[in-house]
Tab-separated table of C-alpha atoms in Angstrom:
chain	number	residue	atom	x	y	z
A	1	MET	CA	-91.155	-62.457	197.131
A	2	VAL	CA	-92.996	-62.967	200.408
A	3	GLY	CA	-96.322	-61.114	200.393
A	4	LEU	CA	-98.200	-60.878	197.107
A	5	GLY	CA	-100.712	-58.139	197.847
A	6	ARG	CA	-101.069	-55.104	195.601
A	7	MET	CA	-97.478	-53.949	196.033
A	8	GLY	CA	-95.830	-57.362	196.190
A	9	ALA	CA	-97.728	-58.694	193.188
A	10	ASN	CA	-96.959	-55.606	191.093
A	11	MET	CA	-93.279	-55.739	192.008
A	12	THR	CA	-93.168	-59.424	191.145
A	13	LEU	CA	-94.759	-58.750	187.778
A	14	ARG	CA	-92.284	-55.952	187.047
A	15	LEU	CA	-89.417	-58.344	187.866
A	16	THR	CA	-90.696	-61.221	185.749
A	17	ARG	CA	-91.255	-58.839	182.833
A	18	ASP	CA	-87.567	-57.953	183.115
A	19	HIS	CA	-86.639	-61.655	182.965
A	20	HIS	CA	-85.955	-62.331	186.643
A	21	GLU	CA	-86.974	-65.723	188.001
A	22	VAL	CA	-89.131	-65.158	191.078
A	23	VAL	CA	-90.462	-67.589	193.656
A	24	GLY	CA	-93.535	-66.168	195.395
A	25	PHE	CA	-95.438	-66.955	198.581
A	26	ASP	CA	-98.425	-65.409	200.320
A	27	ARG	CA	-100.203	-66.600	203.469
A	28	ASN	CA	-103.366	-66.680	201.371
A	29	PRO	CA	-102.977	-69.589	198.914
A	30	ASP	CA	-105.536	-68.050	196.552
A	31	VAL	CA	-103.377	-64.910	196.302
A	32	THR	CA	-100.299	-67.037	195.579
A	33	ALA	CA	-102.172	-68.922	192.859
A	34	ALA	CA	-103.404	-65.675	191.297
A	35	ALA	CA	-99.873	-64.269	191.201
A	36	ALA	CA	-98.577	-67.467	189.608
A	37	ALA	CA	-101.228	-67.225	186.911
A	38	ALA	CA	-100.785	-63.499	186.235
A	39	ASP	CA	-97.093	-62.892	186.878
A	40	GLY	CA	-95.384	-66.114	185.871
A	41	VAL	CA	-94.063	-66.469	189.404
A	42	MET	CA	-93.062	-69.899	190.708
A	43	ALA	CA	-95.558	-70.501	193.505
A	44	ALA	CA	-94.408	-71.783	196.898
A	45	ASP	CA	-96.884	-73.228	199.385
A	46	SER	CA	-94.872	-72.243	202.491
A	47	LEU	CA	-91.803	-70.282	203.527
A	48	ASP	CA	-89.951	-73.607	203.837
A	49	ASP	CA	-90.855	-74.412	200.242
A	50	LEU	CA	-89.856	-70.930	199.079
A	51	VAL	CA	-86.424	-71.182	200.703
A	52	ALA	CA	-85.901	-74.681	199.308
A	53	ARG	CA	-86.594	-73.463	195.754
A	54	LEU	CA	-83.890	-70.770	195.904
A	55	THR	CA	-80.228	-71.375	195.141
A	56	PRO	CA	-77.810	-70.058	197.800
A	57	PRO	CA	-76.854	-67.337	198.379
A	58	ARG	CA	-80.552	-66.486	198.490
A	59	VAL	CA	-82.352	-63.161	198.342
A	60	VAL	CA	-85.797	-63.042	199.975
A	61	TRP	CA	-87.834	-59.841	199.595
A	62	VAL	CA	-90.477	-59.380	202.305
A	63	MET	CA	-93.482	-57.232	201.375
A	64	VAL	CA	-95.941	-57.684	204.241
A	65	PRO	CA	-97.588	-55.190	206.638
A	66	ALA	CA	-95.266	-53.424	209.063
A	67	GLY	CA	-95.150	-54.355	212.720
A	68	ALA	CA	-95.884	-57.852	213.984
A	69	PRO	CA	-96.479	-59.447	210.532
A	70	THR	CA	-93.029	-58.309	209.338
A	71	GLY	CA	-91.342	-59.257	212.618
A	72	GLU	CA	-92.876	-62.739	212.609
A	73	THR	CA	-91.969	-63.315	208.955
A	74	LEU	CA	-88.358	-62.214	209.496
A	75	GLU	CA	-88.052	-64.450	212.546
A	76	GLU	CA	-89.340	-67.449	210.605
A	77	LEU	CA	-86.967	-66.728	207.714
A	78	ARG	CA	-84.034	-66.406	210.116
A	79	ARG	CA	-84.587	-70.017	211.149
A	80	LEU	CA	-84.836	-71.224	207.542
A	81	LEU	CA	-82.067	-69.297	205.774
A	82	ASP	CA	-78.326	-69.953	205.784
A	83	SER	CA	-75.324	-67.763	206.446
A	84	GLY	CA	-74.680	-65.547	203.424
A	85	ASP	CA	-78.346	-65.120	202.524
A	86	THR	CA	-79.968	-61.684	202.268
A	87	ILE	CA	-83.396	-60.532	203.422
A	88	VAL	CA	-84.927	-57.360	201.980
A	89	ASP	CA	-87.636	-55.644	204.026
A	90	GLY	CA	-89.461	-53.481	201.497
A	91	GLY	CA	-92.383	-52.564	203.754
A	92	ASN	CA	-92.985	-49.522	205.929
A	93	SER	CA	-91.137	-50.767	209.000
A	94	ARG	CA	-90.021	-48.329	211.661
A	95	TYR	CA	-86.364	-47.491	211.088
A	96	SER	CA	-85.359	-48.297	214.683
A	97	ASP	CA	-86.887	-51.777	214.304
A	98	SER	CA	-84.868	-52.252	211.113
A	99	ILE	CA	-81.626	-51.341	212.885
A	100	ALA	CA	-82.323	-53.894	215.629
A	101	ARG	CA	-83.399	-56.560	213.141
A	102	ALA	CA	-80.283	-56.074	211.017
A	103	GLN	CA	-78.072	-56.448	214.080
A	104	GLU	CA	-79.867	-59.646	215.098
A	105	ALA	CA	-79.693	-61.057	211.548
A	106	SER	CA	-75.949	-60.444	211.412
A	107	THR	CA	-75.405	-62.723	214.412
A	108	TYR	CA	-76.681	-65.572	212.221
A	109	GLY	CA	-74.599	-64.577	209.203
A	110	LEU	CA	-77.604	-63.056	207.448
A	111	THR	CA	-77.859	-59.584	205.938
A	112	LEU	CA	-80.973	-57.430	206.191
A	113	LEU	CA	-81.489	-54.565	203.763
A	114	ASP	CA	-84.211	-52.062	204.683
A	115	VAL	CA	-85.791	-50.559	201.585
A	116	GLY	CA	-88.144	-47.614	201.708
A	117	THR	CA	-90.464	-48.189	198.760
A	118	SER	CA	-92.437	-45.386	197.114
A	119	GLY	CA	-94.563	-45.467	193.997
A	120	GLY	CA	-97.771	-47.114	195.156
A	121	THR	CA	-99.953	-48.884	192.636
A	122	HIS	CA	-98.406	-46.835	189.798
A	123	GLY	CA	-95.010	-48.417	190.438
A	124	LEU	CA	-95.782	-51.295	188.095
A	125	SER	CA	-95.956	-49.025	185.061
A	126	GLU	CA	-93.852	-46.041	186.185
A	127	GLY	CA	-91.229	-47.768	188.333
A	128	TYR	CA	-90.564	-47.383	192.040
A	129	CYS	CA	-88.365	-45.135	194.129
A	130	LEU	CA	-86.224	-47.361	196.345
A	131	MET	CA	-84.278	-46.012	199.340
A	132	VAL	CA	-81.899	-48.754	200.453
A	133	GLY	CA	-80.202	-49.006	203.828
A	134	GLY	CA	-77.753	-51.657	205.026
A	135	ASP	CA	-74.578	-53.426	203.996
A	136	ARG	CA	-73.237	-52.016	200.725
A	137	ARG	CA	-71.938	-55.368	199.455
A	138	ALA	CA	-75.403	-56.876	199.879
A	139	PHE	CA	-76.851	-53.837	198.105
A	140	GLU	CA	-74.515	-54.399	195.161
A	141	ARG	CA	-75.488	-58.070	194.945
A	142	VAL	CA	-79.204	-57.211	194.886
A	143	GLU	CA	-78.692	-54.164	192.646
A	144	PRO	CA	-79.965	-55.849	189.441
A	145	VAL	CA	-83.298	-56.331	191.211
A	146	PHE	CA	-83.395	-52.691	192.350
A	147	ALA	CA	-82.564	-51.569	188.821
A	148	SER	CA	-85.460	-53.573	187.361
A	149	LEU	CA	-87.959	-52.333	189.937
A	150	ALA	CA	-87.003	-48.656	189.986
A	151	ALA	CA	-87.822	-45.766	187.719
A	152	ALA	CA	-84.834	-44.251	185.927
A	153	GLY	CA	-82.557	-42.864	188.627
A	154	GLY	CA	-85.008	-44.174	191.210
A	155	TYR	CA	-82.851	-46.259	193.538
A	156	ALA	CA	-79.848	-45.587	195.745
A	157	HIS	CA	-77.936	-46.911	198.720
A	158	VAL	CA	-78.661	-44.107	201.201
A	159	GLY	CA	-76.757	-45.301	204.273
A	160	PRO	CA	-76.336	-47.980	206.963
A	161	SER	CA	-79.037	-50.201	208.429
A	162	GLY	CA	-82.159	-48.188	209.177
A	163	ALA	CA	-81.319	-45.447	206.668
A	164	GLY	CA	-83.709	-46.739	204.010
A	165	HIS	CA	-86.718	-46.813	206.299
A	166	PHE	CA	-85.714	-43.549	208.015
A	167	THR	CA	-85.543	-41.821	204.614
A	168	LYS	CA	-88.965	-43.249	203.695
A	169	MET	CA	-90.377	-42.067	207.037
A	170	VAL	CA	-89.318	-38.487	206.315
A	171	HIS	CA	-90.540	-38.871	202.713
A	172	ASN	CA	-93.989	-39.755	204.033
A	173	GLY	CA	-93.982	-36.815	206.430
A	174	ILE	CA	-93.325	-34.501	203.488
A	175	GLU	CA	-96.068	-36.277	201.552
A	176	TYR	CA	-98.554	-35.534	204.362
A	177	ALA	CA	-97.714	-31.818	204.199
A	178	LEU	CA	-97.911	-31.619	200.400
A	179	MET	CA	-101.301	-33.327	200.301
A	180	GLN	CA	-102.621	-31.051	203.033
A	181	ALA	CA	-101.501	-27.964	201.094
A	182	TYR	CA	-103.236	-29.161	197.938
A	183	GLY	CA	-106.357	-30.022	199.930
A	184	GLU	CA	-106.562	-26.600	201.541
A	185	GLY	CA	-105.882	-24.741	198.294
A	186	PHE	CA	-108.543	-26.608	196.372
A	187	GLU	CA	-110.998	-26.104	199.218
A	188	LEU	CA	-110.541	-22.341	198.743
A	189	LEU	CA	-111.178	-22.728	195.007
A	190	ASP	CA	-114.261	-24.860	195.632
A	191	ASP	CA	-115.615	-22.375	198.205
A	192	SER	CA	-115.235	-19.363	195.909
A	193	ASP	CA	-118.298	-17.408	194.693
A	194	LEU	CA	-116.620	-17.166	191.277
A	195	GLU	CA	-117.908	-20.589	190.143
A	196	LEU	CA	-114.433	-21.883	189.430
A	197	ASP	CA	-113.901	-25.223	187.701
A	198	THR	CA	-111.467	-26.993	190.033
A	199	ALA	CA	-110.818	-29.792	187.540
A	200	GLN	CA	-109.882	-27.252	184.866
A	201	ILE	CA	-107.575	-25.394	187.259
A	202	ALA	CA	-105.866	-28.598	188.380
A	203	GLU	CA	-105.188	-29.481	184.749
A	204	LEU	CA	-103.974	-25.946	184.053
A	205	TRP	CA	-101.546	-25.985	186.986
A	206	ARG	CA	-100.007	-29.228	185.716
A	207	ASN	CA	-98.479	-27.265	182.826
A	208	GLY	CA	-95.660	-24.862	183.655
A	209	SER	CA	-96.826	-24.013	187.182
A	210	VAL	CA	-94.270	-23.932	190.000
A	211	ILE	CA	-96.564	-26.208	192.056
A	212	ARG	CA	-96.825	-28.920	189.415
A	213	SER	CA	-96.039	-32.431	190.686
A	214	TRP	CA	-97.111	-36.049	190.420
A	215	LEU	CA	-99.477	-35.450	193.335
A	216	LEU	CA	-101.069	-32.624	191.353
A	217	ASP	CA	-101.401	-35.016	188.405
A	218	LEU	CA	-103.384	-37.303	190.728
A	219	VAL	CA	-105.479	-34.357	191.964
A	220	ALA	CA	-106.365	-33.557	188.357
A	221	SER	CA	-107.245	-37.193	187.700
A	222	ALA	CA	-109.532	-37.417	190.745
A	223	LEU	CA	-111.307	-34.118	189.998
A	224	ALA	CA	-111.762	-35.025	186.327
A	225	ARG	CA	-113.767	-38.061	187.441
A	226	ASP	CA	-115.834	-36.155	190.024
A	227	HIS	CA	-115.149	-32.447	190.469
A	228	ARG	CA	-117.073	-32.302	193.783
A	229	LEU	CA	-115.800	-35.666	195.070
A	230	GLU	CA	-119.358	-36.565	196.019
A	231	ASP	CA	-118.543	-40.231	196.619
A	232	VAL	CA	-115.564	-39.610	198.926
A	233	ALA	CA	-116.011	-39.265	202.686
A	234	PRO	CA	-113.731	-36.690	204.411
A	235	TRP	CA	-112.102	-39.355	206.586
A	236	ILE	CA	-108.307	-39.447	206.216
A	237	GLU	CA	-106.390	-42.463	207.508
A	238	ASP	CA	-102.690	-42.425	208.329
A	239	SER	CA	-100.164	-45.223	207.920
A	240	GLY	CA	-98.220	-44.323	211.064
A	241	GLU	CA	-95.129	-42.895	209.411
A	242	GLY	CA	-96.313	-39.321	209.905
A	243	ARG	CA	-96.522	-40.024	213.638
A	244	TRP	CA	-93.028	-41.519	213.650
A	245	THR	CA	-91.692	-38.472	211.809
A	246	LEU	CA	-93.254	-36.120	214.330
A	247	ARG	CA	-92.049	-38.140	217.328
A	248	TYR	CA	-88.511	-38.127	215.981
A	249	ALA	CA	-88.710	-34.372	215.425
A	250	ILE	CA	-89.953	-33.829	218.985
A	251	ASP	CA	-87.200	-36.040	220.443
A	252	ARG	CA	-84.564	-34.099	218.496
A	253	ALA	CA	-86.202	-30.671	218.914
A	254	VAL	CA	-86.422	-30.200	215.146
A	255	PRO	CA	-89.278	-27.852	214.156
A	256	VAL	CA	-91.629	-29.417	211.605
A	257	PRO	CA	-94.837	-27.391	212.061
A	258	THR	CA	-96.223	-28.041	208.580
A	259	ILE	CA	-95.909	-31.816	208.908
A	260	ALA	CA	-97.403	-31.647	212.423
A	261	THR	CA	-100.385	-29.625	211.217
A	262	ALA	CA	-100.977	-32.035	208.341
A	263	LEU	CA	-100.982	-35.008	210.721
A	264	PHE	CA	-103.377	-33.326	213.145
A	265	ALA	CA	-105.660	-32.396	210.240
A	266	ARG	CA	-105.991	-36.109	209.509
A	267	PHE	CA	-107.029	-36.744	213.083
A	268	ALA	CA	-109.558	-33.895	212.891
A	269	SER	CA	-111.092	-35.419	209.752
A	270	ARG	CA	-112.249	-38.421	211.798
A	271	GLN	CA	-114.281	-36.479	214.355
A	272	ASP	CA	-118.032	-36.506	213.878
A	273	VAL	CA	-118.276	-34.079	216.788
A	274	SER	CA	-115.400	-31.942	218.051
A	275	PHE	CA	-115.561	-31.376	221.818
A	276	ALA	CA	-112.875	-28.721	221.411
A	277	GLY	CA	-115.068	-26.878	218.918
A	278	LYS	CA	-118.051	-27.061	221.261
A	279	LEU	CA	-115.980	-25.775	224.170
A	280	ILE	CA	-114.570	-22.838	222.174
A	281	ALA	CA	-118.098	-21.881	221.068
A	282	ALA	CA	-119.263	-22.059	224.687
A	283	LEU	CA	-116.330	-19.918	225.838
A	284	ARG	CA	-117.156	-17.226	223.263
A	285	LYS	CA	-120.691	-17.114	224.673
A	286	GLU	CA	-119.379	-16.967	228.243
A	287	PHE	CA	-117.015	-14.050	227.789
A	288	GLY	CA	-118.674	-12.132	224.973
A	289	GLY	CA	-122.256	-13.249	224.772
A	290	HIS	CA	-121.739	-14.648	221.248
A	291	ALA	CA	-124.513	-16.877	219.979
A	292	THR	CA	-124.098	-20.651	219.811
A	293	ARG	CA	-125.858	-23.108	217.499
A	294	LYS	CA	-127.851	-26.188	218.439
A	295	PRO	CA	-126.495	-29.561	217.235
A	296	SER	CA	-128.035	-30.662	213.933
């Protein structure tokens, strides 16, 4: 396991608990040492050391941030590994990058599996959902690892190279829309003059409601701790996969208005002052004489 942050460390622990032998490495030696102490992982002090500790044919799972960190790690592993070895990219890489990387790896006799990984920090206890793209024979060889990591029924070979990360990209687009719908609905409840208990309603909806889901379970958990969310700023970050989903939809002329609106709502959450809002207020005054407010 290369990359022992929250996800990588939890996945390593889930594997060692299921009696897999895991060699782990992180660029931060303190993180590697912590994983060795907590997870029973065999600690490597470099990628060279990690590769040397594995018996061919090797399987190296990369769990580092998408983009340049993943690309640099894969390039370094390509130089260290031998023909017949398999690399698993379990991060949030862009599917088109995964297709290109798999093609390049194959020229060196290596196999790259792209694995969309869902489950977050709860994956350690609940199991992960793993969407695997790439060579089926490599998938079958790594399948015992997928089976140990996944929730029941929670892994599958979904298609050729790129398919795993493409499926995860769309998954995240759907996730954006679902969270936005919950956010808007609970804002209506919170704004009501009826003095509704949003925490109570979230808990109620978890039982028998047609909108029950794991996300609603998490809503209920958050509101139970603080029903007004006083300690949470309304700033919503995005991982990038919502943007990729929308760009793909635009390129293919596939209508995804709900996902688009959810993404733009995240952008709007980061504006202290909206110039568009100011302009619309000014326009209403220009054409209709409607009053405007002074900035606070």
